[in-house]
Short mmCIF file of C-alpha atoms and ligand atoms in Angstrom, two decimals:
data_model
loop_
_atom_site.label_atom_id
_atom_site.label_comp_id
_atom_site.label_asym_id
_atom_site.label_seq_id
_atom_site.Cartn_x
_atom_site.Cartn_y
_atom_site.Cartn_z
CA UNK A 1 -9.79 -15.84 11.25
CA UNK A 2 -8.92 -12.23 11.82
CA UNK A 3 -10.69 -10.65 8.83
CA UNK A 4 -13.69 -12.97 8.56
CA UNK A 5 -16.41 -11.46 6.31
CA UNK A 6 -14.60 -8.16 5.90
CA UNK A 7 -14.14 -6.61 2.47
CA UNK A 8 -10.66 -5.30 1.65
CA UNK A 9 -9.50 -3.20 -1.29
CA UNK A 10 -5.74 -3.34 -1.90
CA UNK A 11 -4.48 -0.87 -4.49
CA UNK A 12 -1.78 -2.20 -6.81
CA UNK A 13 -2.41 -5.80 -5.82
CA UNK A 14 -1.65 -7.44 -9.17
CA UNK A 15 2.04 -7.76 -8.24
CA UNK A 16 4.65 -7.30 -5.52
CA UNK A 17 3.86 -6.38 -1.92
CA UNK A 18 0.20 -5.54 -2.66
CA UNK A 19 -0.48 -8.96 -4.12
CA UNK A 20 0.98 -10.69 -1.04
CA UNK A 21 -1.07 -8.46 1.28
CA UNK A 22 -4.25 -9.28 -0.65
CA UNK A 23 -3.55 -13.05 -0.51
CA UNK A 24 -2.80 -12.87 3.22
CA UNK A 25 -6.03 -10.95 3.89
CA UNK A 26 -7.98 -13.58 1.96
CA UNK A 27 -6.33 -16.32 4.04
CA UNK A 28 -7.65 -14.47 7.11
CA UNK A 29 -11.21 -14.59 5.75
CA UNK A 30 -11.57 -11.32 3.81
CA UNK A 31 -13.17 -10.89 0.40
CA UNK A 32 -10.95 -8.88 -1.89
CA UNK A 33 -10.90 -6.19 -4.52
CA UNK A 34 -7.72 -6.61 -6.56
CA UNK A 35 -6.76 -3.32 -8.18
CA UNK A 36 -4.37 -2.97 -11.11
CA UNK A 37 -3.59 -0.45 -13.84
CA UNK A 38 -1.71 -2.53 -16.46
CA UNK A 39 -1.09 -6.10 -15.31
CA UNK A 40 -4.49 -7.63 -16.04
CA UNK A 41 -3.30 -11.25 -16.31
CA UNK A 42 -1.52 -11.07 -12.97
CA UNK A 43 -4.60 -9.47 -11.36
CA UNK A 44 -6.87 -12.22 -12.72
CA UNK A 45 -4.44 -14.88 -11.43
CA UNK A 46 -4.60 -13.31 -7.94
CA UNK A 47 -8.42 -13.37 -8.15
CA UNK A 48 -8.36 -17.08 -9.03
CA UNK A 49 -5.97 -17.85 -6.19
CA UNK A 50 -8.29 -16.09 -3.73
CA UNK A 51 -11.41 -17.79 -5.08
CA UNK A 52 -9.65 -21.14 -4.67
CA UNK A 53 -9.47 -20.35 -0.94
CA UNK A 54 -13.26 -20.07 -0.90
CA UNK A 55 -13.36 -16.26 -0.73
CA UNK A 56 -14.89 -13.81 -3.16
CA UNK A 57 -12.65 -11.57 -5.23
CA UNK A 58 -12.83 -9.31 -8.25
CA UNK A 59 -10.22 -7.44 -10.27
CA UNK A 60 -10.80 -3.76 -10.99
CA UNK A 61 -8.72 -1.81 -13.48
CA UNK A 62 -8.34 1.74 -12.17
CA UNK A 63 -5.52 4.24 -12.06
CA UNK A 64 -5.17 5.40 -8.48
CA UNK A 65 -3.99 8.75 -9.84
CA UNK A 66 -7.41 9.55 -11.34
CA UNK A 67 -10.38 10.60 -9.21
CA UNK A 68 -12.97 9.26 -11.68
CA UNK A 69 -11.28 5.81 -11.80
CA UNK A 70 -11.00 5.67 -8.01
CA UNK A 71 -14.63 6.67 -7.45
CA UNK A 72 -15.80 4.06 -9.98
CA UNK A 73 -13.66 1.39 -8.26
CA UNK A 74 -15.25 2.11 -4.87
CA UNK A 75 -18.73 2.19 -6.46
CA UNK A 76 -18.07 -1.24 -8.03
CA UNK A 77 -16.91 -2.54 -4.66
CA UNK A 78 -20.19 -1.41 -3.09
CA UNK A 79 -22.26 -2.92 -5.94
CA UNK A 80 -20.47 -6.25 -5.62
CA UNK A 81 -19.99 -6.56 -1.86
CA UNK A 82 -22.21 -3.87 -0.28
CA UNK A 83 -19.45 -2.76 2.10
CA UNK A 84 -15.80 -1.77 2.40
CA UNK A 85 -13.99 -2.38 5.69
CA UNK A 86 -10.31 -2.15 4.79
CA UNK A 87 -8.35 0.01 2.34
CA UNK A 88 -4.66 -0.66 1.76
CA UNK A 89 -3.01 2.18 -0.15
CA UNK A 90 -0.16 0.21 -1.66
CA UNK A 91 0.12 1.20 -5.35
CA UNK A 92 3.25 3.22 -5.92
CA UNK A 93 6.51 3.53 -7.80
CA UNK A 94 10.04 4.51 -6.87
CA UNK A 95 12.10 6.04 -9.71
CA UNK A 96 15.76 6.87 -9.11
CA UNK A 97 17.21 10.11 -10.52
CA UNK A 98 19.72 12.64 -9.17
CA UNK A 99 17.99 15.72 -7.76
CA UNK A 100 19.63 18.15 -10.25
CA UNK A 101 18.00 16.30 -13.17
CA UNK A 102 14.45 16.13 -11.78
CA UNK A 103 11.98 17.87 -14.11
CA UNK A 104 8.58 19.31 -13.22
CA UNK A 105 7.07 16.33 -15.00
CA UNK A 106 9.11 13.82 -12.93
CA UNK A 107 8.04 15.59 -9.74
CA UNK A 108 4.34 15.62 -10.65
CA UNK A 109 4.40 11.95 -11.73
CA UNK A 110 5.79 10.79 -8.39
CA UNK A 111 3.46 13.02 -6.37
CA UNK A 112 0.43 11.77 -8.31
CA UNK A 113 1.28 8.07 -7.96
CA UNK A 114 2.73 8.02 -4.44
CA UNK A 115 0.82 10.77 -2.58
CA UNK A 116 -2.23 12.09 -4.43
CA UNK A 117 -3.39 8.48 -4.94
CA UNK A 118 -3.51 8.02 -1.16
CA UNK A 119 -5.67 11.14 -0.82
CA UNK A 120 -8.04 10.08 -3.62
CA UNK A 121 -8.47 6.47 -2.48
CA UNK A 122 -8.83 7.36 1.21
CA UNK A 123 -11.45 10.02 0.51
CA UNK A 124 -13.50 7.70 -1.71
CA UNK A 125 -13.23 4.78 0.75
CA UNK A 126 -14.10 6.91 3.77
CA UNK A 127 -17.27 8.14 2.10
CA UNK A 128 -18.61 4.56 2.26
CA UNK A 129 -16.95 3.61 5.58
CA UNK A 130 -18.30 6.65 7.46
CA UNK A 131 -21.99 5.66 7.57
CA UNK A 132 -21.00 2.28 9.11
CA UNK A 133 -18.69 4.00 11.62
CA UNK A 134 -15.96 1.42 11.14
CA UNK A 135 -12.96 1.09 8.86
CA UNK A 136 -9.21 0.64 8.71
CA UNK A 137 -6.84 2.31 6.27
CA UNK A 138 -3.27 1.00 5.98
CA UNK A 139 -0.88 3.14 3.98
CA UNK A 140 2.31 1.64 2.57
CA UNK A 141 4.88 4.41 3.03
CA UNK A 142 8.65 3.77 3.00
CA UNK A 143 11.75 4.27 5.13
CA UNK A 144 12.62 6.90 2.49
CA UNK A 145 9.84 8.98 4.03
CA UNK A 146 11.50 8.69 7.45
CA UNK A 147 15.20 9.14 6.73
CA UNK A 148 15.37 10.20 3.05
CA UNK A 149 17.04 8.34 0.17
CA UNK A 150 19.75 9.47 -2.26
CA UNK A 151 18.49 10.13 -5.81
CA UNK A 152 14.93 9.64 -4.55
CA UNK A 153 14.06 13.15 -3.39
CA UNK A 154 10.54 13.33 -4.88
CA UNK A 155 9.76 9.81 -3.66
CA UNK A 156 11.08 10.56 -0.16
CA UNK A 157 8.99 13.75 -0.08
CA UNK A 158 5.89 11.86 -1.25
CA UNK A 159 6.32 9.05 1.30
CA UNK A 160 7.07 11.57 4.06
CA UNK A 161 3.81 13.13 2.93
CA UNK A 162 2.03 9.77 3.25
CA UNK A 163 3.28 9.50 6.84
CA UNK A 164 2.07 13.01 7.81
CA UNK A 165 -1.17 12.38 5.88
CA UNK A 166 -1.75 9.18 7.88
CA UNK A 167 -1.35 10.98 11.20
CA UNK A 168 -3.54 13.95 10.26
CA UNK A 169 -6.27 11.75 8.81
CA UNK A 170 -6.09 9.42 11.82
CA UNK A 171 -6.89 12.37 14.10
CA UNK A 172 -9.72 13.61 11.90
CA UNK A 173 -11.31 10.22 11.25
CA UNK A 174 -11.02 8.74 14.77
CA UNK A 175 -14.42 10.12 15.87
CA UNK A 176 -15.90 8.35 12.80
CA UNK A 177 -14.53 4.97 13.93
CA UNK A 178 -11.95 4.89 11.12
CA UNK A 179 -8.33 4.07 11.98
CA UNK A 180 -5.39 5.07 9.78
CA UNK A 181 -1.87 3.66 10.13
CA UNK A 182 1.24 3.45 7.97
CA UNK A 183 3.89 0.82 7.30
CA UNK A 184 7.35 1.99 6.24
CA UNK A 185 9.22 -0.87 4.55
CA UNK A 186 12.94 -0.92 3.87
CA UNK A 187 14.02 -2.43 0.53
CA UNK A 188 11.80 -5.42 -0.18
CA UNK A 189 12.63 -8.03 -2.84
CA UNK A 190 10.03 -7.33 -5.52
CA UNK A 191 10.74 -7.47 -9.27
CA UNK A 192 10.54 -3.67 -9.39
CA UNK A 193 12.93 -3.11 -6.47
CA UNK A 194 15.45 -5.56 -7.88
CA UNK A 195 15.37 -3.78 -11.24
CA UNK A 196 15.50 -0.23 -9.82
CA UNK A 197 18.29 -0.52 -7.23
CA UNK A 198 21.81 -1.27 -8.61
CA UNK A 199 23.30 -4.53 -7.28
CA UNK A 200 26.27 -2.69 -5.71
CA UNK A 201 23.94 -0.35 -3.81
CA UNK A 202 21.94 -3.30 -2.48
CA UNK A 203 25.13 -5.07 -1.37
CA UNK A 204 26.37 -1.96 0.49
CA UNK A 205 22.94 -1.39 2.05
CA UNK A 206 22.52 -4.95 3.33
CA UNK A 207 26.14 -5.24 4.46
CA UNK A 208 26.60 -1.94 6.28
CA UNK A 209 23.16 -0.47 6.99
CA UNK A 210 20.73 -3.27 7.70
CA UNK A 211 21.44 -5.03 11.03
CA UNK A 212 19.61 -8.16 9.85
CA UNK A 213 21.97 -8.19 6.82
CA UNK A 214 19.54 -8.86 3.96
CA UNK A 215 16.61 -7.44 1.99
CA UNK A 216 13.07 -8.01 3.19
CA UNK A 217 10.54 -10.26 1.44
CA UNK A 218 6.96 -9.23 0.58
CA UNK A 219 5.65 -11.95 2.95
CA UNK A 220 7.41 -10.11 5.80
CA UNK A 221 5.14 -7.06 5.38
CA UNK A 222 1.82 -8.87 5.31
CA UNK A 223 1.51 -9.92 8.96
CA UNK A 224 1.58 -6.31 10.12
CA UNK A 225 -0.83 -5.20 7.38
CA UNK A 226 -3.33 -7.91 8.40
CA UNK A 227 -2.96 -7.03 12.08
CA UNK A 228 -3.49 -3.28 11.49
CA UNK A 229 -6.55 -4.01 9.33
CA UNK A 230 -8.07 -6.31 11.95
CA UNK A 231 -10.07 -5.61 15.11
CA UNK A 232 -7.03 -6.76 17.13
CA UNK A 233 -5.61 -3.30 16.36
CA UNK A 234 -8.80 -1.50 17.48
CA UNK A 235 -6.87 0.86 19.81
CA UNK A 236 -4.10 1.68 17.33
CA UNK A 237 -4.30 4.68 15.02
CA UNK A 238 -1.95 7.30 13.59
CA UNK A 239 1.11 5.07 13.97
CA UNK A 240 4.00 4.39 11.61
CA UNK A 241 5.78 1.04 11.73
CA UNK A 242 9.11 0.44 10.02
CA UNK A 243 9.65 -3.08 8.64
CA UNK A 244 13.26 -2.75 7.59
CA UNK A 245 15.58 -5.28 9.24
CA UNK A 246 16.58 -2.63 11.78
CA UNK A 247 17.75 -0.06 9.19
CA UNK A 248 16.08 2.92 10.94
CA UNK A 249 16.57 1.82 14.56
CA UNK A 250 17.96 4.51 16.83
P1 LIG B 1 5.59 -3.27 -7.62
O1 LIG B 1 6.04 -4.68 -7.49
O2 LIG B 1 6.11 -2.43 -8.75
O3 LIG B 1 4.00 -3.27 -7.69
C1 LIG B 1 3.34 -2.05 -7.87
C2 LIG B 1 1.87 -2.32 -7.95
O4 LIG B 1 1.20 -1.04 -8.11
C3 LIG B 1 1.49 -3.17 -9.13
O5 LIG B 1 0.44 -4.03 -8.76
C4 LIG B 1 1.00 -2.14 -10.15
O6 LIG B 1 0.01 -2.67 -10.99
C5 LIG B 1 0.39 -1.10 -9.25
N1 LIG B 1 0.26 0.22 -9.85
C6 LIG B 1 1.25 0.99 -10.40
N2 LIG B 1 0.71 2.13 -10.89
C7 LIG B 1 -0.62 2.09 -10.62
C8 LIG B 1 -1.70 2.96 -10.86
N3 LIG B 1 -1.54 4.14 -11.46
N4 LIG B 1 -2.95 2.57 -10.47
C9 LIG B 1 -3.15 1.39 -9.85
N5 LIG B 1 -2.15 0.51 -9.59
C10 LIG B 1 -0.91 0.86 -9.97
O7 LIG B 1 5.90 -2.43 -6.30
P2 LIG B 1 6.30 -2.96 -4.85
O8 LIG B 1 7.76 -3.08 -4.79
O9 LIG B 1 5.44 -4.12 -4.48
O10 LIG B 1 5.89 -1.68 -3.98
C11 LIG B 1 4.57 -1.56 -3.48
C12 LIG B 1 4.49 -0.36 -2.54
O11 LIG B 1 5.46 -0.50 -1.50
C13 LIG B 1 4.78 0.98 -3.21
O12 LIG B 1 3.98 1.99 -2.64
C14 LIG B 1 6.24 1.23 -2.86
O13 LIG B 1 6.56 2.59 -2.87
C15 LIG B 1 6.27 0.65 -1.46
N6 LIG B 1 7.62 0.26 -1.04
C16 LIG B 1 8.30 -0.68 -1.72
C17 LIG B 1 9.58 -1.01 -1.32
C18 LIG B 1 10.39 -2.06 -2.05
O14 LIG B 1 11.61 -2.11 -1.83
N7 LIG B 1 9.78 -2.91 -2.88
C19 LIG B 1 10.15 -0.38 -0.21
C20 LIG B 1 9.42 0.58 0.48
C21 LIG B 1 8.14 0.90 0.05
P3 LIG B 1 0.11 -2.67 -12.60
O15 LIG B 1 1.31 -3.48 -12.97
O16 LIG B 1 -1.17 -3.28 -13.02
O17 LIG B 1 0.25 -1.23 -13.00
#
């Protein structure tokens, strides 16, 4: 198993892509911290599912936007497991609104959830990874951060920020034995994505823009996340991988 005895913290792992990444990491032998902000029942279900595989797991309620919550979550991880090997910065949201209508509040909300959270969680995780001189951080960015998305200007800017953040931090943390990489998914069939994107827009996107002709599924992100977290990727850092059915191919 590729993550045997490692401890992984996946932010926003009560639902969607994060939940599938957490389950896949547990299948590969990791013990898990399931993070959520609102969906407690779903987080506890994920914990049960992981425990049924014979791994250890705990759910931690923490808003990734708040430094005090994030620091407490990492402290709890250390109390419970005594180590942290893998951080997946997955929690995020993707509101749609035309640029002309974006308020200061809208802008700050997106930046806090999609970009500042990655800074806060990475800094807290690295503080405990550094002494062990080993660690892997996987950031879930988006194709919006590579090519931009209509009516998603703040989100595109935040995810572009996550990509640049990943590269800069990868350079700075390499001498400490910590690798940082990013995954940029195209539209992935989660409840949130299906409620946010209008049906007509999805049809046009899959018909004319995605060579593989369909949306992605959360399970199609997890293999890469597990690989990047594992020692098999020990010579890979500062990279960005699109998982998008060919949408951004050039
Ligand atoms: P999702 O189904 O809405 O799940 C979001 C997760 O984040 C939930 O577990 C949610 O937990 C958690 N979360 C939200 N706010 C939080 C906060 N303040 N603190 C901690 N956790 C919080 O989203 P998704 O579609 O799986 O997307 C996951 C990631 O992939 C996001 O970063 C998104 O930008 C990125 N992405 C998604 C797509 C797509 O099409 N789905 C495409 C490209 C990139 P609670 O319910 O407990 O709040």
